[in-house]
PDB file of C-alpha atoms in Angstrom:
ATOM      1  CA  MET X 446       0.091   0.014  -0.088  1.00  0.00           C
ATOM      2  CA  SER X 447       1.387   3.502  -0.797  1.00  0.00           C
ATOM      3  CA  PRO X 448       1.775   6.284   1.964  1.00  0.00           C
ATOM      4  CA  ASP X 449      -0.944   8.083   0.686  1.00  0.00           C
ATOM      5  CA  HIS X 450      -3.760   5.864  -0.157  1.00  0.00           C
ATOM      6  CA  SER X 451      -6.522   8.651  -0.554  1.00  0.00           C
ATOM      7  CA  ASP X 452      -4.627   9.758  -3.555  1.00  0.00           C
ATOM      8  CA  ASP X 453      -4.491   6.308  -5.311  1.00  0.00           C
ATOM      9  CA  THR X 454      -8.277   6.015  -5.162  1.00  0.00           C
ATOM     10  CA  THR X 455      -9.139   9.248  -6.530  1.00  0.00           C
ATOM     11  CA  ALA X 456      -6.361   8.818  -9.149  1.00  0.00           C
ATOM     12  CA  GLN X 457      -8.352   5.322 -10.055  1.00  0.00           C
ATOM     13  CA  ALA X 458     -11.688   7.127 -10.034  1.00  0.00           C
ATOM     14  CA  ASP X 459     -10.399   9.651 -12.391  1.00  0.00           C
ATOM     15  CA  ILE X 460      -9.393   7.199 -15.046  1.00  0.00           C
ATOM     16  CA  ILE X 461     -11.112   7.499 -18.547  1.00  0.00           C
ATOM     17  CA  PRO X 462     -11.289   5.242 -21.335  1.00  0.00           C
ATOM     18  CA  GLN X 463      -9.490   5.436 -24.561  1.00  0.00           C
ATOM     19  CA  THR X 464      -9.539   8.730 -26.100  1.00  0.00           C
ATOM     20  CA  LEU X 465      -8.266  11.000 -28.876  1.00  0.00           C
ATOM     21  CA  VAL X 466      -6.825  14.331 -28.430  1.00  0.00           C
ATOM     22  CA  GLY X 467      -5.289  16.872 -30.748  1.00  0.00           C
ATOM     23  CA  ILE X 468      -3.302  20.022 -29.948  1.00  0.00           C
ATOM     24  CA  SER X 469      -2.132  22.544 -32.230  1.00  0.00           C
ATOM     25  CA  PHE X 470       1.418  24.091 -31.592  1.00  0.00           C
ATOM     26  CA  PRO X 471       3.099  27.061 -33.313  1.00  0.00           C
ATOM     27  CA  ASP X 472       5.882  25.241 -34.065  1.00  0.00           C
ATOM     28  CA  ILE X 473       7.378  21.694 -34.561  1.00  0.00           C
ATOM     29  CA  TYR X 474       9.814  22.060 -31.540  1.00  0.00           C
ATOM     30  CA  ARG X 475       6.967  22.465 -29.141  1.00  0.00           C
ATOM     31  CA  ALA X 476       4.701  19.684 -30.800  1.00  0.00           C
ATOM     32  CA  GLN X 477       7.908  17.255 -30.485  1.00  0.00           C
ATOM     33  CA  GLU X 478       8.468  18.672 -26.819  1.00  0.00           C
ATOM     34  CA  PHE X 479       4.479  17.779 -25.852  1.00  0.00           C
ATOM     35  CA  LEU X 480       5.148  14.208 -27.592  1.00  0.00           C
ATOM     36  CA  THR X 481       7.897  13.819 -25.369  1.00  0.00           C
ATOM     37  CA  ALA X 482       5.821  14.720 -22.060  1.00  0.00           C
ATOM     38  CA  VAL X 483       2.900  12.346 -23.477  1.00  0.00           C
ATOM     39  CA  THR X 484       5.915   9.730 -23.241  1.00  0.00           C
ATOM     40  CA  ARG X 485       7.015  10.706 -19.755  1.00  0.00           C
ATOM     41  CA  LEU X 486       3.096  10.411 -18.619  1.00  0.00           C
ATOM     42  CA  LYS X 487       3.311   6.924 -20.186  1.00  0.00           C
ATOM     43  CA  ALA X 488       6.386   6.085 -18.346  1.00  0.00           C
ATOM     44  CA  ASN X 489       4.756   7.380 -15.007  1.00  0.00           C
ATOM     45  CA  GLY X 490       1.823   4.954 -15.638  1.00  0.00           C
ATOM     46  CA  SER X 491      -0.527   8.268 -16.040  1.00  0.00           C
ATOM     47  CA  LEU X 492      -1.569   6.989 -19.314  1.00  0.00           C
ATOM     48  CA  VAL X 493      -1.429   4.074 -21.791  1.00  0.00           C
ATOM     49  CA  LEU X 494      -0.335   5.437 -24.785  1.00  0.00           C
ATOM     50  CA  GLU X 495      -1.940   3.744 -27.953  1.00  0.00           C
ATOM     51  CA  ASP X 496      -0.374   5.853 -31.174  1.00  0.00           C
ATOM     52  CA  ALA X 497       0.740   9.488 -31.549  1.00  0.00           C
ATOM     53  CA  VAL X 498       0.797  11.263 -34.784  1.00  0.00           C
ATOM     54  CA  ILE X 499       2.299  14.491 -35.577  1.00  0.00           C
ATOM     55  CA  VAL X 500       1.030  16.590 -38.621  1.00  0.00           C
ATOM     56  CA  VAL X 501       3.205  19.668 -39.546  1.00  0.00           C
ATOM     57  CA  LYS X 502       1.774  22.188 -42.102  1.00  0.00           C
ATOM     58  CA  ASP X 503       4.366  24.892 -43.589  1.00  0.00           C
ATOM     59  CA  ASP X 504       3.214  28.100 -44.642  1.00  0.00           C
ATOM     60  CA  ASP X 505       2.748  27.137 -48.217  1.00  0.00           C
ATOM     61  CA  GLY X 506       0.348  24.419 -46.893  1.00  0.00           C
ATOM     62  CA  LYS X 507       2.536  21.496 -47.446  1.00  0.00           C
ATOM     63  CA  THR X 508       1.774  18.743 -44.865  1.00  0.00           C
ATOM     64  CA  VAL X 509       3.982  15.761 -43.386  1.00  0.00           C
ATOM     65  CA  VAL X 510       2.635  13.313 -41.412  1.00  0.00           C
ATOM     66  CA  ARG X 511       4.906  11.415 -39.175  1.00  0.00           C
ATOM     67  CA  GLU X 512       3.003   8.339 -36.860  1.00  0.00           C
ATOM     68  CA  THR X 513       4.826   6.624 -34.268  1.00  0.00           C
ATOM     69  CA  ILE X 514       3.208   3.018 -34.727  1.00  0.00           C
ATOM     70  CA  ASP X 515       1.780   2.515 -38.179  1.00  0.00           C
ATOM     71  CA  PRO X 516       4.364   0.617 -40.411  1.00  0.00           C
ATOM     72  CA  GLN X 517       6.304   2.910 -43.137  1.00  0.00           C
ATOM     73  CA  PRO X 518       6.209   1.493 -46.636  1.00  0.00           C
ATOM     74  CA  GLY X 519       9.948   1.966 -47.068  1.00  0.00           C
ATOM     75  CA  ARG X 520      11.137   0.514 -43.838  1.00  0.00           C
ATOM     76  CA  SER X 521       8.836  -2.404 -44.513  1.00  0.00           C
ATOM     77  CA  ALA X 522       9.866  -3.049 -47.713  1.00  0.00           C
ATOM     78  CA  ILE X 523      13.564  -2.948 -46.722  1.00  0.00           C
ATOM     79  CA  SER X 524      12.570  -5.316 -44.056  1.00  0.00           C
ATOM     80  CA  GLY X 525      10.540  -7.676 -45.934  1.00  0.00           C
ATOM     81  CA  GLY X 526      13.053  -7.743 -48.850  1.00  0.00           C
ATOM     82  CA  MET X 527      15.883  -8.464 -46.471  1.00  0.00           C
ATOM     83  CA  TRP X 528      14.122 -11.488 -44.795  1.00  0.00           C
ATOM     84  CA  THR X 529      12.636 -13.138 -47.726  1.00  0.00           C
ATOM     85  CA  GLY X 530      15.774 -12.588 -49.628  1.00  0.00           C
ATOM     86  CA  LEU X 531      17.810 -14.439 -47.194  1.00  0.00           C
ATOM     87  CA  PHE X 532      15.263 -17.184 -46.989  1.00  0.00           C
ATOM     88  CA  GLY X 533      15.439 -17.364 -50.904  1.00  0.00           C
ATOM     89  CA  LEU X 534      19.307 -17.654 -50.611  1.00  0.00           C
ATOM     90  CA  LEU X 535      19.068 -20.480 -48.286  1.00  0.00           C
ATOM     91  CA  LEU X 536      16.351 -22.267 -50.402  1.00  0.00           C
ATOM     92  CA  GLY X 537      17.609 -21.271 -54.099  1.00  0.00           C
ATOM     93  CA  GLY X 538      20.784 -19.823 -54.073  1.00  0.00           C
ATOM     94  CA  PRO X 539      21.307 -16.364 -56.021  1.00  0.00           C
ATOM     95  CA  VAL X 540      18.206 -16.812 -58.070  1.00  0.00           C
ATOM     96  CA  GLY X 541      16.271 -17.504 -54.842  1.00  0.00           C
ATOM     97  CA  TRP X 542      17.884 -14.532 -53.317  1.00  0.00           C
ATOM     98  CA  ALA X 543      16.733 -11.921 -56.041  1.00  0.00           C
ATOM     99  CA  ALA X 544      13.225 -13.665 -56.459  1.00  0.00           C
ATOM    100  CA  GLY X 545      12.822 -13.279 -52.577  1.00  0.00           C
ATOM    101  CA  THR X 546      14.056 -10.178 -52.220  1.00  0.00           C
ATOM    102  CA  ALA X 547      11.690  -8.735 -54.730  1.00  0.00           C
ATOM    103  CA  ILE X 548       8.709 -10.257 -53.378  1.00  0.00           C
ATOM    104  CA  GLY X 549       9.484  -9.453 -50.128  1.00  0.00           C
ATOM    105  CA  ALA X 550       9.770  -5.745 -50.799  1.00  0.00           C
ATOM    106  CA  GLY X 551       6.561  -5.571 -52.352  1.00  0.00           C
ATOM    107  CA  ALA X 552       4.953  -7.398 -50.104  1.00  0.00           C
ATOM    108  CA  GLY X 553       6.391  -5.196 -47.061  1.00  0.00           C
ATOM    109  CA  ALA X 554       5.408  -2.313 -48.922  1.00  0.00           C
ATOM    110  CA  LEU X 555       1.871  -3.369 -49.636  1.00  0.00           C
ATOM    111  CA  THR X 556       1.469  -4.423 -45.969  1.00  0.00           C
ATOM    112  CA  ALA X 557       2.476  -1.131 -44.738  1.00  0.00           C
ATOM    113  CA  LYS X 558      -0.169   0.455 -46.851  1.00  0.00           C
ATOM    114  CA  VAL X 559      -2.725  -1.832 -45.849  1.00  0.00           C
ATOM    115  CA  VAL X 560      -2.261  -2.311 -41.965  1.00  0.00           C
ATOM    116  CA  ASP X 561      -3.683   0.438 -40.120  1.00  0.00           C
ATOM    117  CA  LEU X 562      -2.642   0.560 -36.343  1.00  0.00           C
ATOM    118  CA  GLY X 563      -3.593   2.961 -33.851  1.00  0.00           C
ATOM    119  CA  ILE X 564      -5.244   6.205 -35.151  1.00  0.00           C
ATOM    120  CA  SER X 565      -7.035   5.689 -37.986  1.00  0.00           C
ATOM    121  CA  ASP X 566      -6.081   6.890 -41.407  1.00  0.00           C
ATOM    122  CA  GLU X 567      -9.606   8.799 -41.782  1.00  0.00           C
ATOM    123  CA  TRP X 568      -8.640  10.667 -38.322  1.00  0.00           C
ATOM    124  CA  VAL X 569      -5.218  11.322 -39.922  1.00  0.00           C
ATOM    125  CA  GLY X 570      -6.696  12.783 -42.911  1.00  0.00           C
ATOM    126  CA  TRP X 571      -8.824  14.738 -40.583  1.00  0.00           C
ATOM    127  CA  PHE X 572      -6.197  16.166 -38.805  1.00  0.00           C
ATOM    128  CA  ARG X 573      -4.292  16.838 -41.891  1.00  0.00           C
ATOM    129  CA  ASP X 574      -7.001  18.991 -43.022  1.00  0.00           C
ATOM    130  CA  ALA X 575      -7.493  20.793 -39.865  1.00  0.00           C
ATOM    131  CA  VAL X 576      -3.933  21.825 -39.189  1.00  0.00           C
ATOM    132  CA  LYS X 577      -3.400  25.306 -39.752  1.00  0.00           C
ATOM    133  CA  PRO X 578      -0.510  26.657 -41.949  1.00  0.00           C
ATOM    134  CA  GLY X 579       2.595  27.480 -40.048  1.00  0.00           C
ATOM    135  CA  THR X 580       1.670  25.022 -37.084  1.00  0.00           C
ATOM    136  CA  ALA X 581       2.192  21.563 -36.082  1.00  0.00           C
ATOM    137  CA  THR X 582      -0.537  19.392 -34.555  1.00  0.00           C
ATOM    138  CA  VAL X 583       0.086  16.298 -31.960  1.00  0.00           C
ATOM    139  CA  ALA X 584      -2.947  13.742 -32.077  1.00  0.00           C
ATOM    140  CA  VAL X 585      -2.596  11.266 -29.236  1.00  0.00           C
ATOM    141  CA  LEU X 586      -4.474   7.985 -29.045  1.00  0.00           C
ATOM    142  CA  ALA X 587      -4.320   7.085 -25.207  1.00  0.00           C
ATOM    143  CA  SER X 588      -6.373   4.940 -22.566  1.00  0.00           C
ATOM    144  CA  GLU X 589      -6.467   4.795 -18.971  1.00  0.00           C
ATOM    145  CA  ILE X 590      -5.819   8.345 -18.602  1.00  0.00           C
ATOM    146  CA  ILE X 591      -5.768  10.281 -15.075  1.00  0.00           C
ATOM    147  CA  GLU X 592      -7.204  13.396 -16.015  1.00  0.00           C
ATOM    148  CA  ASP X 593      -5.225  15.643 -13.586  1.00  0.00           C
ATOM    149  CA  HIS X 594      -1.737  14.449 -14.581  1.00  0.00           C
ATOM    150  CA  LEU X 595      -2.745  15.335 -18.236  1.00  0.00           C
ATOM    151  CA  VAL X 596      -3.926  18.300 -17.477  1.00  0.00           C
ATOM    152  CA  ALA X 597      -1.106  19.417 -15.250  1.00  0.00           C
ATOM    153  CA  GLU X 598       1.033  18.677 -18.114  1.00  0.00           C
ATOM    154  CA  VAL X 599      -0.988  20.375 -20.854  1.00  0.00           C
ATOM    155  CA  HIS X 600      -0.838  23.572 -18.908  1.00  0.00           C
ATOM    156  CA  ARG X 601       2.907  23.891 -19.524  1.00  0.00           C
ATOM    157  CA  PHE X 602       1.952  24.354 -23.152  1.00  0.00           C
ATOM    158  CA  ALA X 603      -0.095  27.401 -22.511  1.00  0.00           C
ATOM    159  CA  GLY X 604      -0.723  29.289 -25.788  1.00  0.00           C
ATOM    160  CA  SER X 605      -1.373  26.243 -27.723  1.00  0.00           C
ATOM    161  CA  GLU X 606      -4.961  25.249 -29.090  1.00  0.00           C
ATOM    162  CA  LEU X 607      -6.991  22.147 -28.572  1.00  0.00           C
ATOM    163  CA  VAL X 608      -8.006  21.272 -31.893  1.00  0.00           C
ATOM    164  CA  TYR X 609     -10.158  18.090 -31.018  1.00  0.00           C
ATOM    165  CA  ALA X 610     -10.820  15.696 -27.826  1.00  0.00           C
ATOM    166  CA  ASN X 611     -13.232  12.998 -27.144  1.00  0.00           C
ATOM    167  CA  PHE X 612     -13.476  13.688 -23.408  1.00  0.00           C
ATOM    168  CA  ASP X 613     -16.650  15.054 -21.468  1.00  0.00           C
ATOM    169  CA  ALA X 614     -17.482  18.543 -21.899  1.00  0.00           C
ATOM    170  CA  GLU X 615     -16.040  19.281 -18.223  1.00  0.00           C
ATOM    171  CA  MET X 616     -12.427  17.770 -19.152  1.00  0.00           C
ATOM    172  CA  ILE X 617     -12.468  19.788 -22.409  1.00  0.00           C
ATOM    173  CA  GLY X 618     -13.169  22.766 -20.685  1.00  0.00           C
ATOM    174  CA  ARG X 619     -10.289  21.738 -18.254  1.00  0.00           C
ATOM    175  CA  LEU X 620      -7.869  21.183 -21.209  1.00  0.00           C
ATOM    176  CA  GLU X 621      -8.925  24.519 -22.867  1.00  0.00           C
ATOM    177  CA  ARG X 622      -8.510  26.422 -19.682  1.00  0.00           C
ATOM    178  CA  ALA X 623      -4.734  24.676 -19.437  1.00  0.00           C
ATOM    179  CA  LEU X 624      -3.943  26.125 -22.633  1.00  0.00           C
ATOM    180  CA  GLU X 625      -5.078  29.619 -22.393  1.00  0.00           C
ATOM    181  CA  ALA X 626      -1.937  32.006 -22.523  1.00  0.00           C
TER     182      ALA X 626
END
């Protein structure tokens, strides 16, 4: 039993189910800092991080999306090509290696395009459209969130903007107040 048992029961009562939160920042550095803060909340047991996405839109409207858990086509193609090429080399020599590499690379890239883990592609697209030029948005999919810990962390990022959250109205208000400059 922890020394302050009353805080443990309060924290347990404030745990909420899986949710999606998007916060917009004036630059990529603040967005990355927030993602680091969310990772720290995960390490401290204040939430279970399912996925996170950073969407950056430059002043010209060009958007770059970085997902934390969805497989990337390039990496998946290299990995698939390497493993099936090795298997092909063992079974068919140099010809097997060439065929295995080609088949594995194609399969790896295709798998990365089809597999959608964490935040759905539809939501990533929504955030891509919602991001204002010259800003960066972090979308976090998490569960077992201890509300007070999240609000305390979000408070450090005053001046940023809550873009989306599927919390109840009270929690959305708390987050918005924490982000006010």
